[in-house]
Amino acid sequence: MGLAFLLLVGPISHAALSSFWIHMIQHVGLMMLVSPLIVLGSPIKILVNSKDPKARKFARAIGGNVLIKQLFRPEVGFVVFLSVLIITHFSPLADAGMTDPNAHMFELILFLVGGFIYYYPVMSGNPQPFNVSYAARVLSLFAMMLPETMTGFFLYSGNKILHHLPDGVSMATGIADQRRGGAIMWAMGMLIDAAWIALAASDWIANEKAIEGADD
């Protein structure tokens, strides 16, 4: 929550509307760090085990909704995450997010919601509507590394501005800013993904040891 506050309130949020590389720090931070950290905080498990009957009733209502349950299939989450990634960087919304505060806010909501939907079934700590093997979790996280890093690569290597430039900013400065943002996406995407893959692999190993211990 502290990281989310840092990214959404104050100078970073203000500067993200005029500087693309800060815009990218906000995007990467929310989608690849804050969202999975919320999942790891086990919010649904807390609701299910709450002493408050209203909280438990709310959790059961969410878990019993057929449409909501389908969102948390790992393959659905993968498509949602990938769609958000593409739409917010290679569509008119990407440009609008740099000029319109409301469009920018909509992007931030997409990052948090899309990230939560994707990471929920591939991370431990919450009740799962569908059984997802540890191998599938690691494979999904590994596969997502490709579109994330390629997004950064295309932004870094492109010679065409994909977003609106503030008044007084030259094309050369804008391209340099975009490349800096692409480099951040490229490098941070790989590092963050590697950390989540390592965590999923560690959970897998711990589960295998628990199974072996039970068999003994």
mmCIF file with all atom_site columns, C-alpha atoms in Angstrom:
data_model
loop_
_atom_site.group_PDB
_atom_site.id
_atom_site.type_symbol
_atom_site.label_atom_id
_atom_site.label_alt_id
_atom_site.label_comp_id
_atom_site.label_asym_id
_atom_site.label_entity_id
_atom_site.label_seq_id
_atom_site.pdbx_PDB_ins_code
_atom_site.Cartn_x
_atom_site.Cartn_y
_atom_site.Cartn_z
_atom_site.occupancy
_atom_site.B_iso_or_equiv
_atom_site.pdbx_formal_charge
_atom_site.auth_seq_id
_atom_site.auth_comp_id
_atom_site.auth_asym_id
_atom_site.auth_atom_id
_atom_site.pdbx_PDB_model_num
ATOM 1   C CA . MET A 1 1   ? 0.000   0.000   0.000   1.00 0.00 ? 1   MET A CA 1
ATOM 2   C CA . GLY A 1 2   ? 2.934   2.289   0.693   1.00 0.00 ? 2   GLY A CA 1
ATOM 3   C CA . LEU A 1 3   ? 4.322   1.695   -2.790  1.00 0.00 ? 3   LEU A CA 1
ATOM 4   C CA . ALA A 1 4   ? 0.896   2.332   -4.337  1.00 0.00 ? 4   ALA A CA 1
ATOM 5   C CA . PHE A 1 5   ? 0.625   5.596   -2.397  1.00 0.00 ? 5   PHE A CA 1
ATOM 6   C CA . LEU A 1 6   ? 4.086   6.652   -3.574  1.00 0.00 ? 6   LEU A CA 1
ATOM 7   C CA . LEU A 1 7   ? 3.168   5.970   -7.209  1.00 0.00 ? 7   LEU A CA 1
ATOM 8   C CA . LEU A 1 8   ? -0.341  7.446   -7.159  1.00 0.00 ? 8   LEU A CA 1
ATOM 9   C CA . VAL A 1 9   ? -0.027  10.499  -4.935  1.00 0.00 ? 9   VAL A CA 1
ATOM 10  C CA . GLY A 1 10  ? 2.395   13.392  -5.097  1.00 0.00 ? 10  GLY A CA 1
ATOM 11  C CA . PRO A 1 11  ? 5.227   14.288  -7.483  1.00 0.00 ? 11  PRO A CA 1
ATOM 12  C CA . ILE A 1 12  ? 5.431   10.967  -9.348  1.00 0.00 ? 12  ILE A CA 1
ATOM 13  C CA . SER A 1 13  ? 1.749   11.040  -10.282 1.00 0.00 ? 13  SER A CA 1
ATOM 14  C CA . HIS A 1 14  ? 2.018   14.696  -11.351 1.00 0.00 ? 14  HIS A CA 1
ATOM 15  C CA . ALA A 1 15  ? 5.214   14.207  -13.382 1.00 0.00 ? 15  ALA A CA 1
ATOM 16  C CA . ALA A 1 16  ? 3.814   11.099  -15.121 1.00 0.00 ? 16  ALA A CA 1
ATOM 17  C CA . LEU A 1 17  ? 1.599   13.336  -17.290 1.00 0.00 ? 17  LEU A CA 1
ATOM 18  C CA . SER A 1 18  ? 4.579   15.174  -18.760 1.00 0.00 ? 18  SER A CA 1
ATOM 19  C CA . SER A 1 19  ? 7.480   12.709  -18.612 1.00 0.00 ? 19  SER A CA 1
ATOM 20  C CA . PHE A 1 20  ? 7.151   9.355   -20.382 1.00 0.00 ? 20  PHE A CA 1
ATOM 21  C CA . TRP A 1 21  ? 9.865   7.561   -18.420 1.00 0.00 ? 21  TRP A CA 1
ATOM 22  C CA . ILE A 1 22  ? 8.204   8.486   -15.125 1.00 0.00 ? 22  ILE A CA 1
ATOM 23  C CA . HIS A 1 23  ? 4.916   7.412   -16.712 1.00 0.00 ? 23  HIS A CA 1
ATOM 24  C CA . MET A 1 24  ? 6.527   4.006   -17.317 1.00 0.00 ? 24  MET A CA 1
ATOM 25  C CA . ILE A 1 25  ? 7.834   3.735   -13.768 1.00 0.00 ? 25  ILE A CA 1
ATOM 26  C CA . GLN A 1 26  ? 4.271   4.264   -12.579 1.00 0.00 ? 26  GLN A CA 1
ATOM 27  C CA . HIS A 1 27  ? 2.929   1.673   -15.028 1.00 0.00 ? 27  HIS A CA 1
ATOM 28  C CA . VAL A 1 28  ? 5.508   -0.993  -14.220 1.00 0.00 ? 28  VAL A CA 1
ATOM 29  C CA . GLY A 1 29  ? 5.249   -0.347  -10.491 1.00 0.00 ? 29  GLY A CA 1
ATOM 30  C CA . LEU A 1 30  ? 1.477   -0.734  -10.399 1.00 0.00 ? 30  LEU A CA 1
ATOM 31  C CA . MET A 1 31  ? 1.068   -3.611  -12.836 1.00 0.00 ? 31  MET A CA 1
ATOM 32  C CA . MET A 1 32  ? 4.086   -5.752  -11.950 1.00 0.00 ? 32  MET A CA 1
ATOM 33  C CA . LEU A 1 33  ? 4.764   -4.892  -8.296  1.00 0.00 ? 33  LEU A CA 1
ATOM 34  C CA . VAL A 1 34  ? 1.729   -3.459  -6.502  1.00 0.00 ? 34  VAL A CA 1
ATOM 35  C CA . SER A 1 35  ? -0.808  -5.881  -8.036  1.00 0.00 ? 35  SER A CA 1
ATOM 36  C CA . PRO A 1 36  ? 1.112   -9.089  -7.190  1.00 0.00 ? 36  PRO A CA 1
ATOM 37  C CA . LEU A 1 37  ? 2.015   -7.727  -3.759  1.00 0.00 ? 37  LEU A CA 1
ATOM 38  C CA . ILE A 1 38  ? -1.701  -7.206  -3.080  1.00 0.00 ? 38  ILE A CA 1
ATOM 39  C CA . VAL A 1 39  ? -2.302  -10.824 -4.122  1.00 0.00 ? 39  VAL A CA 1
ATOM 40  C CA . LEU A 1 40  ? 0.505   -12.008 -1.817  1.00 0.00 ? 40  LEU A CA 1
ATOM 41  C CA . GLY A 1 41  ? -1.185  -10.096 1.002   1.00 0.00 ? 41  GLY A CA 1
ATOM 42  C CA . SER A 1 42  ? -3.962  -12.739 0.782   1.00 0.00 ? 42  SER A CA 1
ATOM 43  C CA . PRO A 1 43  ? -6.934  -10.318 0.779   1.00 0.00 ? 43  PRO A CA 1
ATOM 44  C CA . ILE A 1 44  ? -9.510  -12.966 -0.183  1.00 0.00 ? 44  ILE A CA 1
ATOM 45  C CA . LYS A 1 45  ? -8.196  -15.407 2.415   1.00 0.00 ? 45  LYS A CA 1
ATOM 46  C CA . ILE A 1 46  ? -8.523  -12.666 5.023   1.00 0.00 ? 46  ILE A CA 1
ATOM 47  C CA . LEU A 1 47  ? -12.116 -12.002 3.966   1.00 0.00 ? 47  LEU A CA 1
ATOM 48  C CA . VAL A 1 48  ? -13.028 -15.699 3.995   1.00 0.00 ? 48  VAL A CA 1
ATOM 49  C CA . ASN A 1 49  ? -11.575 -16.155 7.500   1.00 0.00 ? 49  ASN A CA 1
ATOM 50  C CA . SER A 1 50  ? -12.887 -12.845 8.849   1.00 0.00 ? 50  SER A CA 1
ATOM 51  C CA . LYS A 1 51  ? -14.807 -12.781 12.129  1.00 0.00 ? 51  LYS A CA 1
ATOM 52  C CA . ASP A 1 52  ? -17.178 -10.298 10.515  1.00 0.00 ? 52  ASP A CA 1
ATOM 53  C CA . PRO A 1 53  ? -20.133 -12.231 9.001   1.00 0.00 ? 53  PRO A CA 1
ATOM 54  C CA . LYS A 1 54  ? -20.709 -9.458  6.438   1.00 0.00 ? 54  LYS A CA 1
ATOM 55  C CA . ALA A 1 55  ? -17.133 -9.813  5.183   1.00 0.00 ? 55  ALA A CA 1
ATOM 56  C CA . ARG A 1 56  ? -17.511 -13.598 4.898   1.00 0.00 ? 56  ARG A CA 1
ATOM 57  C CA . LYS A 1 57  ? -20.833 -13.176 3.088   1.00 0.00 ? 57  LYS A CA 1
ATOM 58  C CA . PHE A 1 58  ? -19.219 -10.728 0.677   1.00 0.00 ? 58  PHE A CA 1
ATOM 59  C CA . ALA A 1 59  ? -16.353 -13.160 -0.002  1.00 0.00 ? 59  ALA A CA 1
ATOM 60  C CA . ARG A 1 60  ? -18.778 -16.023 -0.647  1.00 0.00 ? 60  ARG A CA 1
ATOM 61  C CA . ALA A 1 61  ? -20.816 -13.838 -3.003  1.00 0.00 ? 61  ALA A CA 1
ATOM 62  C CA . ILE A 1 62  ? -17.706 -13.001 -5.012  1.00 0.00 ? 62  ILE A CA 1
ATOM 63  C CA . GLY A 1 63  ? -16.490 -16.597 -5.042  1.00 0.00 ? 63  GLY A CA 1
ATOM 64  C CA . GLY A 1 64  ? -19.884 -17.904 -6.070  1.00 0.00 ? 64  GLY A CA 1
ATOM 65  C CA . ASN A 1 65  ? -20.317 -15.593 -9.040  1.00 0.00 ? 65  ASN A CA 1
ATOM 66  C CA . VAL A 1 66  ? -19.770 -17.655 -12.199 1.00 0.00 ? 66  VAL A CA 1
ATOM 67  C CA . LEU A 1 67  ? -18.515 -14.759 -14.322 1.00 0.00 ? 67  LEU A CA 1
ATOM 68  C CA . ILE A 1 68  ? -16.060 -13.550 -11.694 1.00 0.00 ? 68  ILE A CA 1
ATOM 69  C CA . LYS A 1 69  ? -14.757 -17.092 -11.201 1.00 0.00 ? 69  LYS A CA 1
ATOM 70  C CA . GLN A 1 70  ? -13.988 -17.398 -14.925 1.00 0.00 ? 70  GLN A CA 1
ATOM 71  C CA . LEU A 1 71  ? -11.818 -14.272 -14.746 1.00 0.00 ? 71  LEU A CA 1
ATOM 72  C CA . PHE A 1 72  ? -9.478  -16.141 -12.446 1.00 0.00 ? 72  PHE A CA 1
ATOM 73  C CA . ARG A 1 73  ? -8.652  -18.936 -14.829 1.00 0.00 ? 73  ARG A CA 1
ATOM 74  C CA . PRO A 1 74  ? -4.910  -18.569 -15.519 1.00 0.00 ? 74  PRO A CA 1
ATOM 75  C CA . GLU A 1 75  ? -5.403  -18.478 -19.283 1.00 0.00 ? 75  GLU A CA 1
ATOM 76  C CA . VAL A 1 76  ? -8.052  -15.758 -18.961 1.00 0.00 ? 76  VAL A CA 1
ATOM 77  C CA . GLY A 1 77  ? -5.824  -13.743 -16.663 1.00 0.00 ? 77  GLY A CA 1
ATOM 78  C CA . PHE A 1 78  ? -2.967  -14.074 -19.153 1.00 0.00 ? 78  PHE A CA 1
ATOM 79  C CA . VAL A 1 79  ? -5.132  -12.663 -21.967 1.00 0.00 ? 79  VAL A CA 1
ATOM 80  C CA . VAL A 1 80  ? -6.428  -9.841  -19.754 1.00 0.00 ? 80  VAL A CA 1
ATOM 81  C CA . PHE A 1 81  ? -2.918  -8.846  -18.673 1.00 0.00 ? 81  PHE A CA 1
ATOM 82  C CA . LEU A 1 82  ? -1.574  -9.020  -22.226 1.00 0.00 ? 82  LEU A CA 1
ATOM 83  C CA . SER A 1 83  ? -4.500  -6.975  -23.554 1.00 0.00 ? 83  SER A CA 1
ATOM 84  C CA . VAL A 1 84  ? -3.977  -4.263  -20.958 1.00 0.00 ? 84  VAL A CA 1
ATOM 85  C CA . LEU A 1 85  ? -0.268  -4.197  -21.763 1.00 0.00 ? 85  LEU A CA 1
ATOM 86  C CA . ILE A 1 86  ? -0.873  -3.709  -25.493 1.00 0.00 ? 86  ILE A CA 1
ATOM 87  C CA . ILE A 1 87  ? -3.830  -1.310  -25.247 1.00 0.00 ? 87  ILE A CA 1
ATOM 88  C CA . THR A 1 88  ? -2.104  1.025   -22.807 1.00 0.00 ? 88  THR A CA 1
ATOM 89  C CA . HIS A 1 89  ? 1.115   1.259   -24.835 1.00 0.00 ? 89  HIS A CA 1
ATOM 90  C CA . PHE A 1 90  ? 0.184   0.823   -28.508 1.00 0.00 ? 90  PHE A CA 1
ATOM 91  C CA . SER A 1 91  ? -3.297  2.318   -28.920 1.00 0.00 ? 91  SER A CA 1
ATOM 92  C CA . PRO A 1 92  ? -4.895  5.792   -28.786 1.00 0.00 ? 92  PRO A CA 1
ATOM 93  C CA . LEU A 1 93  ? -5.309  5.253   -25.038 1.00 0.00 ? 93  LEU A CA 1
ATOM 94  C CA . ALA A 1 94  ? -1.516  5.422   -24.676 1.00 0.00 ? 94  ALA A CA 1
ATOM 95  C CA . ASP A 1 95  ? -1.495  8.947   -26.094 1.00 0.00 ? 95  ASP A CA 1
ATOM 96  C CA . ALA A 1 96  ? -4.609  9.984   -24.169 1.00 0.00 ? 96  ALA A CA 1
ATOM 97  C CA . GLY A 1 97  ? -2.982  8.834   -20.961 1.00 0.00 ? 97  GLY A CA 1
ATOM 98  C CA . MET A 1 98  ? -0.253  11.428  -21.479 1.00 0.00 ? 98  MET A CA 1
ATOM 99  C CA . THR A 1 99  ? -2.659  14.315  -22.090 1.00 0.00 ? 99  THR A CA 1
ATOM 100 C CA . ASP A 1 100 ? -5.912  13.631  -20.262 1.00 0.00 ? 100 ASP A CA 1
ATOM 101 C CA . PRO A 1 101 ? -5.835  13.080  -16.463 1.00 0.00 ? 101 PRO A CA 1
ATOM 102 C CA . ASN A 1 102 ? -9.079  11.077  -16.658 1.00 0.00 ? 102 ASN A CA 1
ATOM 103 C CA . ALA A 1 103 ? -7.637  8.743   -19.317 1.00 0.00 ? 103 ALA A CA 1
ATOM 104 C CA . HIS A 1 104 ? -4.508  8.441   -17.211 1.00 0.00 ? 104 HIS A CA 1
ATOM 105 C CA . MET A 1 105 ? -6.586  7.479   -14.180 1.00 0.00 ? 105 MET A CA 1
ATOM 106 C CA . PHE A 1 106 ? -8.410  4.881   -16.268 1.00 0.00 ? 106 PHE A CA 1
ATOM 107 C CA . GLU A 1 107 ? -5.037  3.412   -17.269 1.00 0.00 ? 107 GLU A CA 1
ATOM 108 C CA . LEU A 1 108 ? -3.997  3.149   -13.631 1.00 0.00 ? 108 LEU A CA 1
ATOM 109 C CA . ILE A 1 109 ? -7.205  1.288   -12.777 1.00 0.00 ? 109 ILE A CA 1
ATOM 110 C CA . LEU A 1 110 ? -6.584  -1.094  -15.690 1.00 0.00 ? 110 LEU A CA 1
ATOM 111 C CA . PHE A 1 111 ? -3.076  -1.805  -14.412 1.00 0.00 ? 111 PHE A CA 1
ATOM 112 C CA . LEU A 1 112 ? -4.224  -2.636  -10.895 1.00 0.00 ? 112 LEU A CA 1
ATOM 113 C CA . VAL A 1 113 ? -7.270  -4.690  -11.888 1.00 0.00 ? 113 VAL A CA 1
ATOM 114 C CA . GLY A 1 114 ? -5.575  -6.455  -14.808 1.00 0.00 ? 114 GLY A CA 1
ATOM 115 C CA . GLY A 1 115 ? -2.526  -7.232  -12.699 1.00 0.00 ? 115 GLY A CA 1
ATOM 116 C CA . PHE A 1 116 ? -4.628  -8.614  -9.844  1.00 0.00 ? 116 PHE A CA 1
ATOM 117 C CA . ILE A 1 117 ? -6.625  -10.847 -12.201 1.00 0.00 ? 117 ILE A CA 1
ATOM 118 C CA . TYR A 1 118 ? -3.444  -12.215 -13.778 1.00 0.00 ? 118 TYR A CA 1
ATOM 119 C CA . TYR A 1 119 ? -1.376  -12.799 -10.651 1.00 0.00 ? 119 TYR A CA 1
ATOM 120 C CA . TYR A 1 120 ? -4.187  -14.215 -8.475  1.00 0.00 ? 120 TYR A CA 1
ATOM 121 C CA . PRO A 1 121 ? -4.197  -17.774 -9.912  1.00 0.00 ? 121 PRO A CA 1
ATOM 122 C CA . VAL A 1 122 ? -0.409  -17.997 -10.341 1.00 0.00 ? 122 VAL A CA 1
ATOM 123 C CA . MET A 1 123 ? 0.531   -17.022 -6.782  1.00 0.00 ? 123 MET A CA 1
ATOM 124 C CA . SER A 1 124 ? -0.150  -18.779 -3.495  1.00 0.00 ? 124 SER A CA 1
ATOM 125 C CA . GLY A 1 125 ? -1.966  -17.427 -0.475  1.00 0.00 ? 125 GLY A CA 1
ATOM 126 C CA . ASN A 1 126 ? -5.621  -17.198 -1.502  1.00 0.00 ? 126 ASN A CA 1
ATOM 127 C CA . PRO A 1 127 ? -8.438  -19.713 -2.084  1.00 0.00 ? 127 PRO A CA 1
ATOM 128 C CA . GLN A 1 128 ? -8.429  -20.658 -5.755  1.00 0.00 ? 128 GLN A CA 1
ATOM 129 C CA . PRO A 1 129 ? -11.592 -21.254 -7.819  1.00 0.00 ? 129 PRO A CA 1
ATOM 130 C CA . PHE A 1 130 ? -9.603  -23.564 -10.121 1.00 0.00 ? 130 PHE A CA 1
ATOM 131 C CA . ASN A 1 131 ? -6.726  -25.911 -9.472  1.00 0.00 ? 131 ASN A CA 1
ATOM 132 C CA . VAL A 1 132 ? -3.580  -24.513 -11.105 1.00 0.00 ? 132 VAL A CA 1
ATOM 133 C CA . SER A 1 133 ? -0.474  -26.683 -11.056 1.00 0.00 ? 133 SER A CA 1
ATOM 134 C CA . TYR A 1 134 ? 2.816   -25.194 -9.927  1.00 0.00 ? 134 TYR A CA 1
ATOM 135 C CA . ALA A 1 135 ? 4.287   -26.020 -13.316 1.00 0.00 ? 135 ALA A CA 1
ATOM 136 C CA . ALA A 1 136 ? 1.544   -23.979 -15.014 1.00 0.00 ? 136 ALA A CA 1
ATOM 137 C CA . ARG A 1 137 ? 2.218   -21.072 -12.668 1.00 0.00 ? 137 ARG A CA 1
ATOM 138 C CA . VAL A 1 138 ? 5.916   -20.986 -13.440 1.00 0.00 ? 138 VAL A CA 1
ATOM 139 C CA . LEU A 1 139 ? 5.277   -21.426 -17.162 1.00 0.00 ? 139 LEU A CA 1
ATOM 140 C CA . SER A 1 140 ? 2.734   -18.573 -17.202 1.00 0.00 ? 140 SER A CA 1
ATOM 141 C CA . LEU A 1 141 ? 5.094   -16.182 -15.423 1.00 0.00 ? 141 LEU A CA 1
ATOM 142 C CA . PHE A 1 142 ? 7.932   -17.169 -17.722 1.00 0.00 ? 142 PHE A CA 1
ATOM 143 C CA . ALA A 1 143 ? 5.770   -16.732 -20.832 1.00 0.00 ? 143 ALA A CA 1
ATOM 144 C CA . MET A 1 144 ? 4.583   -13.286 -19.712 1.00 0.00 ? 144 MET A CA 1
ATOM 145 C CA . MET A 1 145 ? 8.186   -12.128 -19.591 1.00 0.00 ? 145 MET A CA 1
ATOM 146 C CA . LEU A 1 146 ? 8.309   -12.106 -23.405 1.00 0.00 ? 146 LEU A CA 1
ATOM 147 C CA . PRO A 1 147 ? 5.520   -9.570  -24.163 1.00 0.00 ? 147 PRO A CA 1
ATOM 148 C CA . GLU A 1 148 ? 6.605   -7.382  -21.255 1.00 0.00 ? 148 GLU A CA 1
ATOM 149 C CA . THR A 1 149 ? 10.213  -7.165  -22.355 1.00 0.00 ? 149 THR A CA 1
ATOM 150 C CA . MET A 1 150 ? 9.258   -6.866  -26.029 1.00 0.00 ? 150 MET A CA 1
ATOM 151 C CA . THR A 1 151 ? 7.033   -3.900  -25.183 1.00 0.00 ? 151 THR A CA 1
ATOM 152 C CA . GLY A 1 152 ? 10.041  -2.229  -23.617 1.00 0.00 ? 152 GLY A CA 1
ATOM 153 C CA . PHE A 1 153 ? 12.219  -3.177  -26.581 1.00 0.00 ? 153 PHE A CA 1
ATOM 154 C CA . PHE A 1 154 ? 9.816   -1.690  -29.154 1.00 0.00 ? 154 PHE A CA 1
ATOM 155 C CA . LEU A 1 155 ? 9.539   1.539   -27.170 1.00 0.00 ? 155 LEU A CA 1
ATOM 156 C CA . TYR A 1 156 ? 13.305  1.696   -26.783 1.00 0.00 ? 156 TYR A CA 1
ATOM 157 C CA . SER A 1 157 ? 14.196  0.943   -30.401 1.00 0.00 ? 157 SER A CA 1
ATOM 158 C CA . GLY A 1 158 ? 11.431  2.914   -32.149 1.00 0.00 ? 158 GLY A CA 1
ATOM 159 C CA . ASN A 1 159 ? 12.097  6.160   -33.994 1.00 0.00 ? 159 ASN A CA 1
ATOM 160 C CA . LYS A 1 160 ? 8.466   7.315   -33.937 1.00 0.00 ? 160 LYS A CA 1
ATOM 161 C CA . ILE A 1 161 ? 6.844   9.120   -31.029 1.00 0.00 ? 161 ILE A CA 1
ATOM 162 C CA . LEU A 1 162 ? 3.869   7.128   -29.754 1.00 0.00 ? 162 LEU A CA 1
ATOM 163 C CA . HIS A 1 163 ? 2.530   9.773   -27.404 1.00 0.00 ? 163 HIS A CA 1
ATOM 164 C CA . HIS A 1 164 ? 1.799   13.482  -27.245 1.00 0.00 ? 164 HIS A CA 1
ATOM 165 C CA . LEU A 1 165 ? 4.725   15.796  -26.538 1.00 0.00 ? 165 LEU A CA 1
ATOM 166 C CA . PRO A 1 166 ? 4.201   18.642  -24.073 1.00 0.00 ? 166 PRO A CA 1
ATOM 167 C CA . ASP A 1 167 ? 4.524   22.169  -25.456 1.00 0.00 ? 167 ASP A CA 1
ATOM 168 C CA . GLY A 1 168 ? 8.123   23.243  -25.942 1.00 0.00 ? 168 GLY A CA 1
ATOM 169 C CA . VAL A 1 169 ? 9.530   19.698  -26.024 1.00 0.00 ? 169 VAL A CA 1
ATOM 170 C CA . SER A 1 170 ? 11.478  18.876  -29.185 1.00 0.00 ? 170 SER A CA 1
ATOM 171 C CA . MET A 1 171 ? 11.094  15.665  -31.159 1.00 0.00 ? 171 MET A CA 1
ATOM 172 C CA . ALA A 1 172 ? 14.636  14.588  -30.261 1.00 0.00 ? 172 ALA A CA 1
ATOM 173 C CA . THR A 1 173 ? 13.940  15.108  -26.561 1.00 0.00 ? 173 THR A CA 1
ATOM 174 C CA . GLY A 1 174 ? 10.649  13.238  -26.876 1.00 0.00 ? 174 GLY A CA 1
ATOM 175 C CA . ILE A 1 175 ? 12.280  10.250  -28.569 1.00 0.00 ? 175 ILE A CA 1
ATOM 176 C CA . ALA A 1 176 ? 15.013  10.184  -25.921 1.00 0.00 ? 176 ALA A CA 1
ATOM 177 C CA . ASP A 1 177 ? 12.330  10.269  -23.208 1.00 0.00 ? 177 ASP A CA 1
ATOM 178 C CA . GLN A 1 178 ? 10.422  7.427   -24.902 1.00 0.00 ? 178 GLN A CA 1
ATOM 179 C CA . ARG A 1 179 ? 13.581  5.338   -25.213 1.00 0.00 ? 179 ARG A CA 1
ATOM 180 C CA . ARG A 1 180 ? 14.374  5.900   -21.561 1.00 0.00 ? 180 ARG A CA 1
ATOM 181 C CA . GLY A 1 181 ? 10.874  4.694   -20.685 1.00 0.00 ? 181 GLY A CA 1
ATOM 182 C CA . GLY A 1 182 ? 11.296  1.665   -22.946 1.00 0.00 ? 182 GLY A CA 1
ATOM 183 C CA . ALA A 1 183 ? 14.598  0.795   -21.300 1.00 0.00 ? 183 ALA A CA 1
ATOM 184 C CA . ILE A 1 184 ? 12.946  0.975   -17.879 1.00 0.00 ? 184 ILE A CA 1
ATOM 185 C CA . MET A 1 185 ? 10.151  -1.310  -19.039 1.00 0.00 ? 185 MET A CA 1
ATOM 186 C CA . TRP A 1 186 ? 12.631  -3.705  -20.649 1.00 0.00 ? 186 TRP A CA 1
ATOM 187 C CA . ALA A 1 187 ? 15.021  -3.957  -17.706 1.00 0.00 ? 187 ALA A CA 1
ATOM 188 C CA . MET A 1 188 ? 12.521  -3.762  -14.846 1.00 0.00 ? 188 MET A CA 1
ATOM 189 C CA . GLY A 1 189 ? 10.211  -6.239  -16.572 1.00 0.00 ? 189 GLY A CA 1
ATOM 190 C CA . MET A 1 190 ? 12.946  -8.854  -16.745 1.00 0.00 ? 190 MET A CA 1
ATOM 191 C CA . LEU A 1 191 ? 14.147  -8.306  -13.171 1.00 0.00 ? 191 LEU A CA 1
ATOM 192 C CA . ILE A 1 192 ? 10.671  -8.276  -11.623 1.00 0.00 ? 192 ILE A CA 1
ATOM 193 C CA . ASP A 1 193 ? 9.525   -11.285 -13.643 1.00 0.00 ? 193 ASP A CA 1
ATOM 194 C CA . ALA A 1 194 ? 12.616  -13.213 -12.605 1.00 0.00 ? 194 ALA A CA 1
ATOM 195 C CA . ALA A 1 195 ? 11.791  -12.533 -8.945  1.00 0.00 ? 195 ALA A CA 1
ATOM 196 C CA . TRP A 1 196 ? 8.189   -13.764 -9.304  1.00 0.00 ? 196 TRP A CA 1
ATOM 197 C CA . ILE A 1 197 ? 9.334   -16.846 -11.237 1.00 0.00 ? 197 ILE A CA 1
ATOM 198 C CA . ALA A 1 198 ? 11.814  -17.618 -8.451  1.00 0.00 ? 198 ALA A CA 1
ATOM 199 C CA . LEU A 1 199 ? 9.057   -17.244 -5.847  1.00 0.00 ? 199 LEU A CA 1
ATOM 200 C CA . ALA A 1 200 ? 6.691   -19.538 -7.770  1.00 0.00 ? 200 ALA A CA 1
ATOM 201 C CA . ALA A 1 201 ? 9.486   -22.091 -8.221  1.00 0.00 ? 201 ALA A CA 1
ATOM 202 C CA . SER A 1 202 ? 10.241  -21.916 -4.483  1.00 0.00 ? 202 SER A CA 1
ATOM 203 C CA . ASP A 1 203 ? 6.567   -22.607 -3.682  1.00 0.00 ? 203 ASP A CA 1
ATOM 204 C CA . TRP A 1 204 ? 6.673   -25.536 -6.116  1.00 0.00 ? 204 TRP A CA 1
ATOM 205 C CA . ILE A 1 205 ? 9.753   -27.020 -4.437  1.00 0.00 ? 205 ILE A CA 1
ATOM 206 C CA . ALA A 1 206 ? 8.230   -26.555 -0.968  1.00 0.00 ? 206 ALA A CA 1
ATOM 207 C CA . ASN A 1 207 ? 5.043   -28.298 -2.112  1.00 0.00 ? 207 ASN A CA 1
ATOM 208 C CA . GLU A 1 208 ? 7.001   -31.243 -3.513  1.00 0.00 ? 208 GLU A CA 1
ATOM 209 C CA . LYS A 1 209 ? 8.932   -31.582 -0.254  1.00 0.00 ? 209 LYS A CA 1
ATOM 210 C CA . ALA A 1 210 ? 5.661   -31.490 1.704   1.00 0.00 ? 210 ALA A CA 1
ATOM 211 C CA . ILE A 1 211 ? 4.256   -34.269 -0.499  1.00 0.00 ? 211 ILE A CA 1
ATOM 212 C CA . GLU A 1 212 ? 7.390   -36.379 -0.041  1.00 0.00 ? 212 GLU A CA 1
ATOM 213 C CA . GLY A 1 213 ? 7.255   -35.811 3.726   1.00 0.00 ? 213 GLY A CA 1
ATOM 214 C CA . ALA A 1 214 ? 3.619   -36.919 3.842   1.00 0.00 ? 214 ALA A CA 1
ATOM 215 C CA . ASP A 1 215 ? 4.448   -40.064 1.850   1.00 0.00 ? 215 ASP A CA 1
ATOM 216 C CA . ASP A 1 216 ? 7.248   -40.954 4.274   1.00 0.00 ? 216 ASP A CA 1
#
